[in-house]
Coordinates of C-alpha atoms in Angstrom, one line a residue:
X30 CA 80.3 93.1 89.0
X31 CA 77.4 94.8 88.0
X32 CA 73.7 94.3 87.9
X33 CA 72.0 92.6 85.2
X34 CA 69.8 93.2 82.2
X35 CA 69.1 96.4 80.4
X36 CA 69.4 99.7 82.2
X37 CA 69.5 103.4 81.5
X38 CA 72.7 105.4 81.7
X39 CA 70.8 108.5 82.7
X40 CA 71.6 109.5 86.2
X41 CA 69.0 108.7 88.9
X42 CA 67.0 106.4 86.6
X43 CA 66.0 102.9 87.4
X44 CA 68.7 101.4 89.6
X45 CA 68.5 98.1 87.8
X46 CA 71.8 97.9 86.1
X47 CA 74.1 95.3 85.3
X48 CA 79.9 95.2 86.3
X49 CA 83.3 96.2 85.0
X50 CA 86.3 97.9 82.5
X51 CA 89.5 97.5 81.0
X52 CA 88.1 95.6 78.0
X53 CA 89.3 95.6 74.4
X54 CA 87.4 96.5 71.2
X55 CA 86.6 93.9 68.6
X56 CA 89.9 94.4 66.8
X57 CA 91.8 93.6 70.0
X58 CA 92.8 97.1 70.8
X59 CA 92.0 99.0 74.0
X60 CA 88.8 100.8 73.6
X61 CA 88.3 104.3 74.8
X62 CA 85.9 106.0 77.1
X63 CA 83.7 108.8 75.9
X64 CA 84.3 108.1 72.2
X65 CA 87.7 109.8 71.9
X66 CA 89.3 107.0 69.8
X67 CA 91.4 104.1 70.9
X68 CA 93.9 104.6 73.7
X69 CA 97.3 103.3 72.9
X70 CA 98.7 100.7 75.1
X71 CA 102.2 99.2 74.8
X72 CA 101.7 95.6 73.8
X73 CA 104.3 93.1 72.7
X74 CA 104.4 92.0 69.1
X75 CA 102.8 88.7 68.2
X76 CA 105.1 85.8 69.2
X77 CA 105.0 82.1 70.0
X78 CA 103.4 82.7 73.3
X79 CA 100.3 84.2 71.8
X80 CA 99.5 81.0 69.9
X81 CA 100.1 78.0 72.1
X82 CA 102.8 79.3 74.4
X83 CA 106.4 78.0 74.8
X84 CA 107.1 74.3 74.3
X85 CA 107.1 71.8 77.1
X86 CA 110.9 71.7 77.4
X87 CA 111.0 75.5 77.8
X88 CA 108.5 75.3 80.6
X89 CA 110.5 72.7 82.5
X90 CA 113.6 74.7 82.1
X91 CA 111.9 77.8 83.4
X92 CA 110.4 76.1 86.4
X93 CA 113.6 76.1 88.4
X94 CA 115.1 79.6 88.7
X95 CA 111.9 81.4 87.7
X96 CA 109.5 79.5 89.8
X97 CA 109.1 82.4 92.3
X98 CA 108.3 85.1 89.8
X99 CA 104.6 84.4 89.4
X100 CA 103.6 83.4 92.9
X101 CA 101.7 86.7 92.8
X102 CA 99.2 85.4 90.3
X103 CA 97.0 83.6 92.9
X104 CA 96.7 86.7 95.0
X105 CA 96.0 89.2 92.2
X106 CA 93.5 86.8 90.8
X107 CA 90.0 88.2 90.6
X108 CA 90.6 91.0 93.0
X109 CA 92.6 89.0 95.4
X110 CA 94.2 88.9 98.3
X111 CA 96.8 86.2 98.7
X112 CA 99.7 84.7 96.6
X113 CA 100.8 81.2 96.2
X114 CA 102.0 78.8 93.6
X115 CA 104.7 79.4 90.9
X116 CA 105.5 79.5 87.3
X117 CA 108.4 80.3 84.9
X118 CA 110.5 83.3 84.1
X119 CA 110.1 82.7 80.3
X120 CA 106.8 84.6 80.3
X121 CA 108.2 87.6 82.2
X122 CA 108.5 90.2 79.4
X123 CA 105.5 88.8 77.6
X124 CA 103.3 89.1 80.7
X125 CA 104.6 92.6 81.3
X126 CA 103.4 93.6 77.9
X127 CA 99.9 92.2 78.7
X128 CA 99.4 94.6 81.6
X129 CA 97.5 97.8 80.9
X130 CA 98.4 101.0 82.9
X131 CA 96.8 104.2 83.8
X132 CA 97.4 107.2 86.2
X133 CA 96.8 106.5 89.9
X134 CA 94.7 109.6 90.5
X135 CA 93.2 112.3 88.2
X136 CA 92.1 114.5 91.1
X137 CA 93.7 117.8 92.0
X138 CA 94.2 117.1 95.7
X139 CA 97.5 115.4 96.6
X140 CA 96.9 112.4 98.9
X141 CA 98.3 112.6 102.4
X142 CA 101.2 110.4 103.5
X143 CA 100.7 107.3 105.5
X144 CA 101.3 107.3 109.3
X145 CA 104.1 104.8 110.1
X146 CA 103.8 102.6 113.1
X147 CA 106.4 102.3 115.8
X148 CA 108.4 99.8 113.6
X149 CA 108.4 102.3 110.7
X150 CA 105.9 100.2 108.7
X151 CA 103.1 101.8 106.7
X152 CA 99.8 100.2 105.5
X153 CA 98.9 99.5 101.8
X154 CA 95.5 100.5 100.3
X155 CA 94.4 99.1 97.0
X156 CA 91.2 100.1 95.2
X157 CA 89.7 97.2 93.3
X158 CA 87.4 98.4 90.4
X159 CA 85.1 96.3 88.3
X160 CA 84.0 98.0 85.0
X161 CA 80.8 97.1 83.1
X162 CA 82.3 98.1 79.8
X163 CA 80.6 96.6 76.7
X164 CA 83.5 97.5 74.5
X165 CA 84.5 94.1 73.0
X166 CA 82.6 91.3 71.4
X167 CA 83.2 89.1 74.5
X168 CA 82.2 91.8 77.0
X169 CA 79.0 92.5 74.9
X170 CA 78.1 88.9 74.9
X171 CA 78.7 88.5 78.7
X172 CA 77.2 91.9 79.7
X173 CA 74.1 92.0 77.6
X174 CA 72.2 95.3 77.5
X175 CA 72.6 96.1 73.8
X176 CA 71.7 99.8 74.3
X177 CA 74.9 100.3 76.4
X178 CA 77.3 98.8 73.8
X179 CA 80.2 101.1 73.3
X180 CA 78.9 103.5 76.0
X181 CA 80.8 105.1 78.8
X182 CA 81.8 102.4 81.3
X183 CA 80.7 102.5 84.9
X184 CA 82.7 101.5 88.0
X185 CA 80.1 99.1 89.3
X186 CA 82.4 97.3 91.7
X187 CA 84.4 99.3 94.1
X188 CA 86.3 97.6 96.9
X189 CA 89.1 99.1 99.0
X190 CA 91.6 96.5 100.2
X191 CA 93.6 97.6 103.3
X192 CA 96.7 95.7 104.3
X193 CA 97.7 96.7 107.8
X194 CA 101.1 98.2 108.4
X195 CA 102.3 95.2 110.4
X196 CA 100.9 92.9 107.7
X197 CA 98.8 91.0 110.3
X198 CA 95.4 91.6 108.8
X199 CA 93.5 92.7 105.7
X200 CA 90.2 94.7 105.7
X201 CA 88.0 95.1 102.6
X202 CA 85.3 97.7 102.3
X203 CA 82.8 97.6 99.4
X204 CA 81.0 100.8 98.3
X205 CA 77.6 100.1 96.7
X206 CA 77.6 101.3 93.1
X207 CA 74.4 103.3 93.8
X208 CA 76.2 105.4 96.5
X209 CA 75.6 109.2 96.0
X210 CA 78.6 111.4 96.6
X211 CA 80.2 114.6 95.3
X212 CA 82.7 114.1 92.6
X213 CA 86.1 115.8 92.6
X214 CA 87.6 117.7 89.8
X215 CA 89.3 115.3 87.4
X216 CA 91.3 115.7 84.2
X217 CA 91.4 113.0 81.5
X218 CA 95.1 112.3 80.8
X219 CA 94.4 111.3 77.2
X220 CA 92.2 114.2 76.1
X221 CA 93.0 116.9 78.7
X222 CA 89.3 117.3 79.2
X223 CA 88.5 118.7 82.6
X224 CA 85.5 117.4 84.5
X225 CA 84.7 120.0 87.1
X226 CA 83.8 119.1 90.7
X227 CA 80.1 118.3 91.1
X228 CA 78.0 120.6 93.2
X229 CA 75.3 118.0 93.7
X230 CA 75.7 114.3 94.6
X231 CA 76.5 112.0 91.7
X232 CA 76.3 108.2 91.6
X233 CA 79.7 106.8 92.5
X234 CA 79.9 104.4 89.5
X235 CA 79.9 107.4 87.1
X236 CA 83.4 108.3 88.3
X237 CA 85.0 106.0 85.8
X238 CA 83.6 108.0 82.9
X239 CA 85.2 111.2 84.2
X240 CA 88.7 110.3 82.8
X241 CA 89.3 106.7 84.0
X242 CA 90.0 104.7 87.2
X243 CA 92.1 107.6 88.5
X244 CA 89.0 109.6 89.0
X245 CA 87.4 106.7 90.9
X246 CA 90.5 106.8 93.2
X247 CA 90.1 110.6 93.6
X248 CA 86.4 110.2 94.4
X249 CA 87.2 107.7 97.2
X250 CA 89.8 110.0 98.6
X251 CA 87.4 112.9 98.5
X252 CA 84.8 111.0 100.5
X253 CA 87.0 109.0 102.9
X254 CA 90.3 110.7 103.3
X255 CA 92.0 107.3 102.9
X256 CA 95.3 107.4 101.1
X257 CA 95.2 105.0 98.1
X258 CA 98.4 103.5 97.0
X259 CA 97.3 101.4 94.0
X260 CA 94.3 100.4 91.9
X261 CA 93.4 97.3 89.9
X262 CA 90.6 97.2 87.4
X263 CA 89.0 94.3 85.6
X264 CA 86.1 93.7 83.1
X265 CA 83.6 90.9 82.4
X266 CA 85.9 89.0 80.1
X267 CA 88.7 89.3 82.6
X268 CA 86.6 87.8 85.4
X269 CA 85.6 84.8 83.2
X270 CA 89.1 84.1 82.0
X271 CA 90.5 84.2 85.5
X272 CA 87.7 82.2 87.0
X273 CA 88.3 79.5 84.4
X274 CA 92.0 79.5 85.0
X275 CA 91.5 79.2 88.8
X276 CA 88.9 76.4 88.6
X277 CA 85.8 76.0 90.7
X278 CA 85.1 78.0 93.7
X279 CA 82.4 76.7 96.2
X280 CA 79.5 79.0 96.9
X281 CA 76.3 78.4 98.9
X282 CA 72.7 79.4 98.6
X283 CA 70.0 78.6 101.2
X284 CA 67.4 77.7 98.5
X285 CA 67.2 77.1 94.8
X286 CA 67.8 80.3 92.9
X287 CA 67.1 81.5 89.3
X288 CA 68.1 85.1 88.7
X289 CA 65.6 86.0 86.0
X290 CA 62.6 88.2 85.6
X291 CA 59.8 88.3 83.1
X292 CA 61.1 91.4 81.4
X293 CA 64.6 89.9 80.9
X294 CA 66.4 91.2 83.9
X295 CA 68.7 89.1 86.1
X296 CA 72.1 87.5 85.8
X297 CA 70.8 84.2 84.7
X298 CA 72.4 82.4 87.7
X299 CA 70.6 79.1 88.3
X300 CA 71.7 77.0 91.3
X301 CA 70.2 74.4 93.5
X302 CA 70.1 74.8 97.3
X303 CA 73.4 74.1 99.0
X304 CA 77.0 74.4 97.9
X305 CA 78.0 74.5 94.3
X306 CA 81.5 75.0 92.7
X307 CA 81.2 77.8 90.1
X308 CA 83.7 78.9 87.5
X309 CA 83.9 80.8 84.2
X310 CA 80.6 82.4 83.1
X311 CA 78.7 80.9 86.1
X312 CA 81.2 82.6 88.4
X313 CA 80.5 85.9 86.6
X314 CA 76.8 85.3 87.0
X315 CA 77.3 84.8 90.7
X316 CA 79.3 88.0 91.1
X317 CA 76.7 90.0 89.1
X318 CA 73.5 88.7 90.7
X319 CA 71.3 91.2 92.3
X320 CA 67.9 89.9 91.5
X321 CA 67.6 86.8 93.7
X322 CA 69.8 87.7 96.7
X323 CA 68.2 89.1 99.8
X324 CA 66.4 92.3 99.0
X325 CA 67.3 92.4 95.2
X326 CA 69.7 95.3 95.7
X327 CA 73.4 96.0 95.3
X328 CA 73.9 95.3 99.0
X329 CA 73.0 91.6 98.6
X330 CA 75.3 91.4 95.6
X331 CA 78.2 92.8 97.6
X332 CA 77.7 90.1 100.2
X333 CA 77.8 87.4 97.5
X334 CA 81.0 88.9 96.1
X335 CA 82.5 88.7 99.6
X336 CA 81.5 85.1 100.0
X337 CA 83.1 84.2 96.6
X338 CA 86.3 86.1 97.2
X339 CA 86.8 84.5 100.7
X340 CA 86.1 81.1 99.3
X341 CA 88.5 81.6 96.4
X342 CA 91.2 82.6 98.9
X343 CA 90.7 79.5 100.9
X344 CA 90.8 77.3 97.8
X345 CA 94.0 78.9 96.6
X346 CA 95.6 78.5 100.0
X347 CA 95.0 74.8 99.9
X348 CA 97.5 74.8 97.0
X349 CA 95.7 72.0 95.2
X350 CA 94.7 74.2 92.2
X351 CA 98.1 75.6 91.4
X352 CA 100.4 72.6 91.2
X353 CA 100.3 72.1 87.4
X354 CA 102.8 74.4 85.5
X355 CA 100.5 74.5 82.5
X356 CA 97.6 75.7 84.5
X357 CA 99.8 78.2 86.2
X358 CA 100.8 79.7 82.8
X359 CA 97.2 79.9 81.7
X360 CA 96.4 81.7 85.0
X361 CA 99.3 84.1 84.5
X362 CA 98.2 84.9 81.0
X363 CA 94.6 85.4 82.1
X364 CA 95.5 87.6 85.1
X365 CA 97.9 89.9 83.3
X366 CA 95.6 90.3 80.3
X367 CA 92.6 91.0 82.5
X368 CA 94.1 93.7 84.6
X369 CA 94.4 97.5 84.2
X370 CA 96.6 98.9 87.0
X371 CA 98.2 102.1 88.1
X372 CA 101.8 102.8 86.9
X373 CA 103.2 101.8 90.3
X374 CA 102.1 98.2 89.5
X375 CA 103.1 98.0 85.8
X376 CA 105.4 95.0 85.9
X377 CA 105.1 91.3 87.0
X378 CA 107.9 92.0 89.5
X379 CA 105.9 94.8 91.2
X380 CA 102.8 92.7 91.3
X381 CA 104.7 89.8 92.7
X382 CA 106.3 92.0 95.4
X383 CA 102.8 93.3 96.3
X384 CA 101.4 89.8 96.6
X385 CA 104.3 88.7 98.8
X386 CA 103.1 91.4 101.2
X387 CA 99.4 90.6 100.9
X388 CA 99.9 86.9 101.6
X389 CA 101.5 87.6 105.0
X390 CA 98.0 88.1 106.4
X391 CA 96.3 84.8 107.4
X392 CA 92.9 83.9 106.1
X393 CA 91.3 84.2 109.5
X394 CA 92.4 87.9 109.6
X395 CA 90.7 88.9 106.4
X396 CA 87.5 90.9 107.0
X397 CA 85.0 91.7 104.2
X398 CA 82.6 94.6 104.9
X399 CA 80.2 97.0 103.1
X400 CA 80.2 100.7 103.8
X401 CA 77.4 101.4 106.3
X402 CA 74.6 103.1 104.4
X403 CA 71.1 104.4 104.3
X404 CA 68.6 104.7 101.4
X405 CA 67.6 108.0 99.9
X406 CA 64.1 109.3 99.7
X407 CA 61.9 111.0 97.1
X408 CA 63.5 111.2 93.7
X409 CA 66.6 109.5 95.2
X410 CA 64.7 106.6 96.5
X411 CA 66.7 103.4 95.9
X412 CA 70.0 105.4 95.9
X413 CA 72.5 104.9 98.7
X414 CA 74.2 107.4 101.0
X415 CA 76.9 106.8 103.6
X416 CA 75.3 106.2 107.0
X417 CA 76.1 109.2 109.3
X418 CA 78.8 108.4 111.9
X419 CA 78.9 104.7 111.1
X420 CA 80.4 105.0 107.6
X421 CA 82.9 107.5 109.0
X422 CA 83.7 105.1 111.8
X423 CA 84.8 102.5 109.2
X424 CA 86.7 105.0 107.2
X425 CA 88.5 106.3 110.3
X426 CA 89.5 102.7 111.3
X427 CA 91.0 102.2 107.9
X428 CA 92.8 105.6 108.0
X429 CA 94.2 104.8 111.4
X430 CA 95.1 101.2 110.6
X431 CA 92.6 99.7 113.1
X432 CA 91.7 96.1 112.2
X433 CA 88.0 95.6 111.3
X434 CA 88.0 92.1 112.8
X435 CA 88.2 93.6 116.3
X436 CA 91.6 92.1 117.1
X437 CA 94.5 94.3 118.1
X438 CA 97.3 94.8 115.7
X439 CA 100.7 93.4 116.7
X440 CA 102.2 96.8 116.9
X441 CA 100.5 99.9 118.2
X442 CA 101.6 103.5 117.8
X443 CA 103.9 104.3 120.7
X444 CA 105.8 107.2 122.0
X445 CA 108.9 107.7 119.9
X446 CA 112.4 107.3 121.3
X447 CA 113.3 110.6 119.6
X448 CA 114.0 113.0 122.5
X449 CA 112.0 116.3 122.3
X450 CA 113.7 119.7 122.4
X451 CA 112.7 122.0 125.2
X452 CA 109.2 123.4 124.7
X453 CA 110.5 127.0 124.4
X454 CA 112.6 126.0 121.4
X455 CA 109.9 124.1 119.4
X456 CA 108.3 126.2 116.6
X457 CA 104.7 125.3 116.1
X458 CA 102.2 126.6 113.5
X459 CA 98.5 126.4 114.5
X460 CA 95.9 126.0 111.8
X461 CA 92.1 126.4 112.1
X462 CA 90.6 123.3 110.5
X463 CA 87.4 123.3 112.5
X464 CA 85.0 123.5 109.5
X465 CA 82.3 120.8 109.6
X466 CA 79.1 119.7 107.8
X467 CA 79.0 122.8 105.7
X468 CA 79.8 125.1 108.6
X469 CA 82.8 127.4 108.3
X470 CA 85.7 127.3 110.8
X471 CA 85.0 128.7 114.2
X472 CA 86.4 132.2 114.3
X473 CA 89.5 132.6 116.5
X474 CA 90.0 129.0 117.3
X475 CA 93.6 128.9 116.0
X476 CA 94.5 132.0 118.2
X477 CA 92.8 130.5 121.2
X478 CA 94.7 127.2 120.9
X479 CA 97.9 129.0 120.1
X480 CA 97.5 130.8 123.5
X481 CA 97.1 127.4 125.2
X482 CA 100.4 126.3 123.8
X483 CA 102.1 129.5 124.7
X484 CA 100.9 129.1 128.3
X485 CA 102.3 125.6 128.2
X486 CA 105.8 127.0 127.4
X487 CA 105.8 126.8 123.6
X488 CA 107.0 130.3 123.1
X489 CA 107.6 129.9 119.3
X490 CA 104.0 129.2 118.5
X491 CA 102.3 131.2 115.6
X492 CA 99.0 131.1 113.7
X493 CA 98.8 130.0 110.1
X494 CA 96.1 132.2 108.6
X495 CA 96.1 130.6 105.1
X496 CA 93.1 128.8 103.8
X497 CA 93.1 125.4 105.5
X498 CA 91.2 122.3 104.6
X499 CA 88.8 121.1 107.3
X500 CA 89.7 118.1 109.4
X501 CA 87.4 115.9 111.4
X502 CA 90.0 115.3 114.1
X503 CA 92.7 117.5 115.6
X504 CA 96.2 116.3 114.5
X505 CA 99.9 117.2 114.9
X506 CA 101.9 117.0 111.6
X507 CA 105.6 116.8 111.3
X508 CA 107.9 116.5 108.2
X509 CA 110.7 114.2 109.3
X510 CA 111.6 111.6 111.8
X511 CA 114.0 113.9 113.7
X512 CA 111.0 116.1 114.6
X513 CA 108.6 113.3 115.8
X514 CA 109.6 113.7 119.4
X515 CA 108.9 117.5 119.3
X516 CA 105.5 116.8 117.6
X517 CA 104.5 114.3 120.3
X518 CA 105.5 116.8 123.0
X519 CA 103.1 119.3 121.4
X520 CA 100.3 116.7 121.5
X521 CA 101.0 115.7 125.1
X522 CA 100.9 119.4 126.2
X523 CA 97.4 119.7 124.9
X524 CA 96.1 116.2 125.7
X525 CA 95.9 115.1 122.1
X526 CA 96.4 111.3 121.7
X527 CA 99.7 110.3 120.3
X528 CA 97.9 108.3 117.6
X529 CA 96.9 111.7 116.1
X530 CA 100.5 112.7 115.5
X531 CA 101.6 111.8 112.0
X532 CA 104.4 112.4 109.5
X533 CA 103.5 114.4 106.4
X534 CA 105.5 115.7 103.5
X535 CA 102.9 118.6 103.1
X536 CA 104.4 120.5 106.0
X537 CA 107.9 121.9 106.5
X538 CA 107.7 122.2 110.3
X539 CA 105.4 121.1 113.2
X540 CA 101.8 122.0 112.4
X541 CA 98.9 121.7 114.8
X542 CA 95.6 121.4 112.8
X543 CA 92.7 122.1 115.2
X544 CA 89.9 119.9 113.9
X545 CA 86.2 119.9 114.0
X546 CA 86.3 117.8 117.2
X547 CA 87.6 120.9 119.0
X548 CA 85.2 123.6 118.0
X549 CA 84.5 124.6 121.6
X550 CA 86.7 126.5 124.1
X551 CA 88.5 124.6 126.8
X552 CA 90.9 121.7 126.9
X553 CA 91.0 119.2 124.1
X554 CA 88.0 116.9 124.5
X555 CA 90.0 113.7 124.4
X556 CA 87.7 110.7 124.6
X557 CA 88.0 107.0 124.1
X558 CA 87.6 106.4 120.4
X559 CA 85.3 103.6 119.4
X560 CA 87.3 100.9 117.6
X561 CA 84.5 98.5 116.9
X562 CA 83.3 97.8 113.4
X563 CA 79.6 98.8 113.2
X564 CA 77.2 95.9 112.7
X565 CA 75.8 97.7 109.7
X566 CA 79.1 96.9 107.8
X567 CA 78.1 93.2 107.7
X568 CA 81.6 91.9 108.5
X569 CA 82.5 88.5 107.1
X570 CA 85.6 86.7 108.2
X571 CA 87.8 85.1 105.5
X572 CA 87.8 81.7 107.4
X573 CA 84.0 81.4 107.6
X574 CA 83.1 78.4 105.6
X575 CA 79.5 78.4 106.7
X576 CA 78.5 81.6 104.9
X577 CA 75.4 81.1 102.7
X578 CA 73.5 83.6 100.6
X579 CA 69.9 84.2 101.5
X580 CA 67.7 83.7 98.4
X581 CA 64.8 86.1 97.7
X582 CA 61.6 83.9 97.8
X583 CA 60.5 85.5 94.5
X584 CA 63.5 84.0 92.7
X585 CA 63.4 80.4 93.7
X586 CA 62.2 77.3 91.8

């Protein structure tokens, strides 16, 4: 939820901006990006539910058999994380019609398959996007900044939610909207306009204007290598309607705060020291506040968003807010109307099923973090870059399903029960993926490692000389479960950890990708991989009720 006040849309200008998408134009239709005319969305015709909803008797009748159908609402709510409550099946088709859908990814690189754990489970990664679109009367009133009305929306909130394969924990990573990164090639599905890959770093929130949320997904994958299963996008109006439907959420500040500057910047948030329950527009102000928290940057705003989301989860889990059927129906209406999702989440049933998975993780196993980062210099002063090594450490932990709260998952990757064939009968293709930090692959590495395997008895080893995408870490890929034992045998012969063996539909046989961690001759440099979340990620536990935002002394009263 973006910064506040007026700001320029010109790249690398003043970083004072203000969050969100998915809005509607003044006539009620879905507005377009880039001025290409309204996008068509399938919406139900006007009916009784639009104007007052079903009668009381219908609600009571629906409560019985359909009570489970909308438990998902509480978890999807405002980017969230856990389901509870219930409502009626009467709204099912109506609510399906509320949901807006777009393509999952607009990039030209297929995302890799997830690595299953020993129980055959795979993780879930969901990208939460907040758009700052001023494309409807309500969004313009809430967002301000008249010079941006009708302009290209920016993805000013980006949070990756990772649900572990064993469903024991959830990790959330926020990326500051001022993060500079290289954009992938994206093709707008509505106009067929192609946005070429950028050669220079671009501010990450501009990804939304390159075809839609699918380009934001592609940009995340380009930077992190994390496979993203779904996205959910929300705008100003959606946040307010959902915050109203949920009711108050307690937040804390360590001093009086008034987010306002003499030249009109700031969210307008005004709270007294201590804990206050916020909802509606005041909740949106909290989520958008930059001027007044910590160092007046997007980093402080991300912490405030984490505090709000954790607090909302705790409130919802108490169950006291979701006992009235009428309120639940209002919440369902607000949630489905507020969200734009990928086509894999285009029905209430799919959202419900997702929420049933999300709510398996207890509150004290939810960890909110921010991508470790550093500030740019010179003409990029105030912009943010991923912090070398530490940002990749967080991304690697997500890729490898390592909990960010420091606690071990219930199920670790183990040696498969699938018996390996004799080494001499296992065909292996070796790829040179040793490129790193702008450096090309080390010449001859694939041949050198192929010889190591041959010496170990793998007589059917060959070199794949095709163009290969660089990989940070060496890995062994296999296409199906009946070849997992063979793949692990290859890894064992070279000293590669079994955790670096994974299933992939992009290969037809066993492939050894020699990564940038093995650019030097000799045995594989296996080493203990650090599994601790860097302090720079600012981890906040979901059960922490003492979290309180530090107020900048220049914004107190």
